[in-house]
């Protein structure tokens, strides 16, 4: 499966689990809200029921008090109840709404109350009319416990009404607690699953990418160091494509470098053979001139002699150029590295090249494990240039070294004629000389050799110089 698809699957799973978690919590909050709403409504219903029952009982007490005492003051509470009770019934009906069973009980309470009202109204009327009519009622109704029965029925109905309401409240409370418990469990499960999926997919993706990316980094480092290795990646995703691109790049580079080495060797061989073969005809020309001068000395005009004298100059320069080319071509020879005391090496070179009138300052140089001939050649060429291009009484040559974590930085500095900035690159090309063409000593090969050695070692060289202010050649070198 593609890496991007795997990441997408993991994220989708995490998102789905989070959505499920949020949905559960949302549903729970809705349930809590509904239950809380129900409980609040139920509390109101019970309160109204109690209020109604209380008002009815107060009416009954007032009614009884009046009958016993014939004192009208008792009827105040009765009349008050007459006003309040119907209002309370209406309120209760609105609260109950579509609840048919409670509505039925409430309707029967209302009916009983209406019957009692009629009964009480007649008795009050009889009481007002005098003892005769009251006695008739007393005998017909009160003694037969008509009022008491109605009151008992009302009380029973209220008790039933309240019991049902309490039962429902209990049921809703339990339901609320259960749903809370369930939601907590589900929420915990979803959260745990989200964490498990999140952490494990992160680890999995890290595991399948980090290891492979680091092996690709190692491959890239190897390629940059000239080691054209390859990596094996059997998965079938984007990183596999990258790995195979790196592998084919490494393979191609290996092939090209190999071909380049062959071409280079051929070219060097060609340069060597050509320059070597060129030496013989030059020597021949030189000999012919010598013979002409020796054998025909008397017959040569002064002008011809002058012209003939130029030829050896030119052939010598040509020979110097060919020798330079030969040196350059010979550079390919590889010798095994050895332990070298750079201090001794540089002192030996300087002793043979630097004239006595030069002031030579050599700092403490390190021990190296490297190819002696190459390092020797670099120092020899740089020091001999410093000598060649410093024409002053107070000539100074300084050779220093700085140590870095895994390489050394050497510098050869003089206070000679310096080099104009526009030639800082050109001087490293073969046969590029800033001196007169006919100057015997100047062939433009020395720095080309230095550059070739430095490049072959994958080191770096720069020149810091200004005309008239001396030159400093800085190059890096590391142990083989
Ligand atoms: P050559 O010295 O034979 O001309 P090089 O390749 O050694 O050849 O140097 C190329 C050119 O770089 C020289 O001709 C010279 O002009 C310039 N050069 C090299 N080293 C120095 C130096 N230390 N000071 C000034 N010029 C230099």
PDB file of N, CA and C and ligand atoms in Angstrom, residues 385-386 388-389 414 417-419 427 432-435 441-448 471 473, ligand 1:
ATOM      1  N   UNK A 385      56.671  28.898  -6.437  1.00  0.00           N
ATOM      2  CA  UNK A 385      55.980  30.079  -6.992  1.00  0.00           C
ATOM      3  C   UNK A 385      56.173  31.290  -6.086  1.00  0.00           C
ATOM      4  N   UNK A 386      56.057  31.045  -4.762  1.00  0.00           N
ATOM      5  CA  UNK A 386      56.241  32.151  -3.813  1.00  0.00           C
ATOM      6  C   UNK A 386      57.624  32.770  -3.995  1.00  0.00           C
ATOM      7  N   UNK A 388      59.465  32.477  -6.831  1.00  0.00           N
ATOM      8  CA  UNK A 388      59.551  33.025  -8.195  1.00  0.00           C
ATOM      9  C   UNK A 388      58.923  34.403  -8.306  1.00  0.00           C
ATOM     10  N   UNK A 389      57.830  34.609  -7.550  1.00  0.00           N
ATOM     11  CA  UNK A 389      57.087  35.854  -7.758  1.00  0.00           C
ATOM     12  C   UNK A 389      57.223  36.836  -6.588  1.00  0.00           C
ATOM     13  N   UNK A 414      53.099  34.673   0.677  1.00  0.00           N
ATOM     14  CA  UNK A 414      54.320  35.451   0.379  1.00  0.00           C
ATOM     15  C   UNK A 414      53.963  36.929   0.346  1.00  0.00           C
ATOM     16  N   UNK A 417      54.588  39.806  -5.718  1.00  0.00           N
ATOM     17  CA  UNK A 417      53.928  40.741  -6.647  1.00  0.00           C
ATOM     18  C   UNK A 417      52.394  40.641  -6.623  1.00  0.00           C
ATOM     19  N   UNK A 418      51.871  39.534  -6.122  1.00  0.00           N
ATOM     20  CA  UNK A 418      50.417  39.377  -6.025  1.00  0.00           C
ATOM     21  C   UNK A 418      49.771  39.062  -7.374  1.00  0.00           C
ATOM     22  N   UNK A 419      48.479  38.757  -7.334  1.00  0.00           N
ATOM     23  CA  UNK A 419      47.758  38.363  -8.553  1.00  0.00           C
ATOM     24  C   UNK A 419      46.459  39.176  -8.632  1.00  0.00           C
ATOM     25  N   UNK A 427      44.612  31.061 -13.181  1.00  0.00           N
ATOM     26  CA  UNK A 427      45.974  30.576 -12.904  1.00  0.00           C
ATOM     27  C   UNK A 427      46.029  29.073 -12.617  1.00  0.00           C
ATOM     28  N   UNK A 432      48.348  28.260 -18.277  1.00  0.00           N
ATOM     29  CA  UNK A 432      47.930  29.652 -18.049  1.00  0.00           C
ATOM     30  C   UNK A 432      48.994  30.320 -17.209  1.00  0.00           C
ATOM     31  N   UNK A 433      49.736  31.219 -17.872  1.00  0.00           N
ATOM     32  CA  UNK A 433      50.772  31.931 -17.133  1.00  0.00           C
ATOM     33  C   UNK A 433      50.574  33.424 -17.351  1.00  0.00           C
ATOM     34  N   UNK A 434      50.852  34.152 -16.302  1.00  0.00           N
ATOM     35  CA  UNK A 434      50.676  35.604 -16.421  1.00  0.00           C
ATOM     36  C   UNK A 434      52.006  36.260 -16.797  1.00  0.00           C
ATOM     37  N   UNK A 435      53.033  35.411 -16.956  1.00  0.00           N
ATOM     38  CA  UNK A 435      54.358  35.943 -17.317  1.00  0.00           C
ATOM     39  C   UNK A 435      54.510  35.995 -18.836  1.00  0.00           C
ATOM     40  N   UNK A 441      61.170  30.036 -17.308  1.00  0.00           N
ATOM     41  CA  UNK A 441      60.727  29.325 -16.111  1.00  0.00           C
ATOM     42  C   UNK A 441      59.206  29.241 -15.983  1.00  0.00           C
ATOM     43  N   UNK A 442      58.542  30.039 -16.812  1.00  0.00           N
ATOM     44  CA  UNK A 442      57.108  30.111 -16.636  1.00  0.00           C
ATOM     45  C   UNK A 442      56.376  29.294 -17.698  1.00  0.00           C
ATOM     46  N   UNK A 443      55.808  28.150 -17.274  1.00  0.00           N
ATOM     47  CA  UNK A 443      55.107  27.278 -18.236  1.00  0.00           C
ATOM     48  C   UNK A 443      53.602  27.231 -17.971  1.00  0.00           C
ATOM     49  N   UNK A 444      53.173  27.645 -16.788  1.00  0.00           N
ATOM     50  CA  UNK A 444      51.734  27.583 -16.455  1.00  0.00           C
ATOM     51  C   UNK A 444      51.271  26.176 -16.130  1.00  0.00           C
ATOM     52  N   UNK A 445      52.196  25.332 -15.664  1.00  0.00           N
ATOM     53  CA  UNK A 445      51.825  23.949 -15.345  1.00  0.00           C
ATOM     54  C   UNK A 445      51.768  23.725 -13.817  1.00  0.00           C
ATOM     55  N   UNK A 446      52.602  24.463 -13.086  1.00  0.00           N
ATOM     56  CA  UNK A 446      52.735  24.242 -11.630  1.00  0.00           C
ATOM     57  C   UNK A 446      51.412  24.230 -10.888  1.00  0.00           C
ATOM     58  N   UNK A 447      50.630  25.304 -11.041  1.00  0.00           N
ATOM     59  CA  UNK A 447      49.359  25.374 -10.292  1.00  0.00           C
ATOM     60  C   UNK A 447      48.322  24.398 -10.834  1.00  0.00           C
ATOM     61  N   UNK A 448      48.440  24.077 -12.164  1.00  0.00           N
ATOM     62  CA  UNK A 448      47.519  23.081 -12.740  1.00  0.00           C
ATOM     63  C   UNK A 448      47.755  21.733 -12.070  1.00  0.00           C
ATOM     64  N   UNK A 471      50.580  37.060  -2.053  1.00  0.00           N
ATOM     65  CA  UNK A 471      49.537  36.062  -2.311  1.00  0.00           C
ATOM     66  C   UNK A 471      49.536  35.028  -1.192  1.00  0.00           C
ATOM     67  N   UNK A 473      48.059  31.114  -0.714  1.00  0.00           N
ATOM     68  CA  UNK A 473      47.354  29.942  -1.244  1.00  0.00           C
ATOM     69  C   UNK A 473      46.934  29.084  -0.057  1.00  0.00           C
TER      70      UNK A 473
HETATM   71  P1  LIG B   1      54.226  29.228 -13.880  1.00  0.00           P
HETATM   72  O1  LIG B   1      54.675  29.670 -12.544  1.00  0.00           O
HETATM   73  O2  LIG B   1      55.090  28.260 -14.529  1.00  0.00           O
HETATM   74  O3  LIG B   1      53.826  30.352 -14.780  1.00  0.00           O
HETATM   75  P2  LIG B   1      52.005  28.241 -12.425  1.00  0.00           P
HETATM   76  O4  LIG B   1      50.872  27.379 -12.855  1.00  0.00           O
HETATM   77  O5  LIG B   1      52.801  27.805 -11.282  1.00  0.00           O
HETATM   78  O6  LIG B   1      52.896  28.449 -13.687  1.00  0.00           O
HETATM   79  O7  LIG B   1      51.446  29.659 -12.136  1.00  0.00           O
HETATM   80  C1  LIG B   1      50.535  30.225 -13.038  1.00  0.00           C
HETATM   81  C2  LIG B   1      50.614  31.727 -12.899  1.00  0.00           C
HETATM   82  O8  LIG B   1      50.105  32.118 -11.635  1.00  0.00           O
HETATM   83  C3  LIG B   1      52.019  32.259 -12.920  1.00  0.00           C
HETATM   84  O9  LIG B   1      52.394  32.536 -14.246  1.00  0.00           O
HETATM   85  C4  LIG B   1      51.918  33.508 -12.075  1.00  0.00           C
HETATM   86  O10 LIG B   1      51.580  34.607 -12.868  1.00  0.00           O
HETATM   87  C5  LIG B   1      50.793  33.255 -11.137  1.00  0.00           C
HETATM   88  N1  LIG B   1      51.331  32.909  -9.787  1.00  0.00           N
HETATM   89  C6  LIG B   1      51.457  31.700  -9.267  1.00  0.00           C
HETATM   90  N2  LIG B   1      51.902  31.776  -7.991  1.00  0.00           N
HETATM   91  C7  LIG B   1      52.064  33.084  -7.724  1.00  0.00           C
HETATM   92  C8  LIG B   1      52.531  33.814  -6.581  1.00  0.00           C
HETATM   93  N3  LIG B   1      52.884  33.228  -5.462  1.00  0.00           N
HETATM   94  N4  LIG B   1      52.581  35.157  -6.685  1.00  0.00           N
HETATM   95  C9  LIG B   1      52.195  35.784  -7.812  1.00  0.00           C
HETATM   96  N5  LIG B   1      51.767  35.156  -8.912  1.00  0.00           N
HETATM   97  C10 LIG B   1      51.698  33.813  -8.879  1.00  0.00           C
END
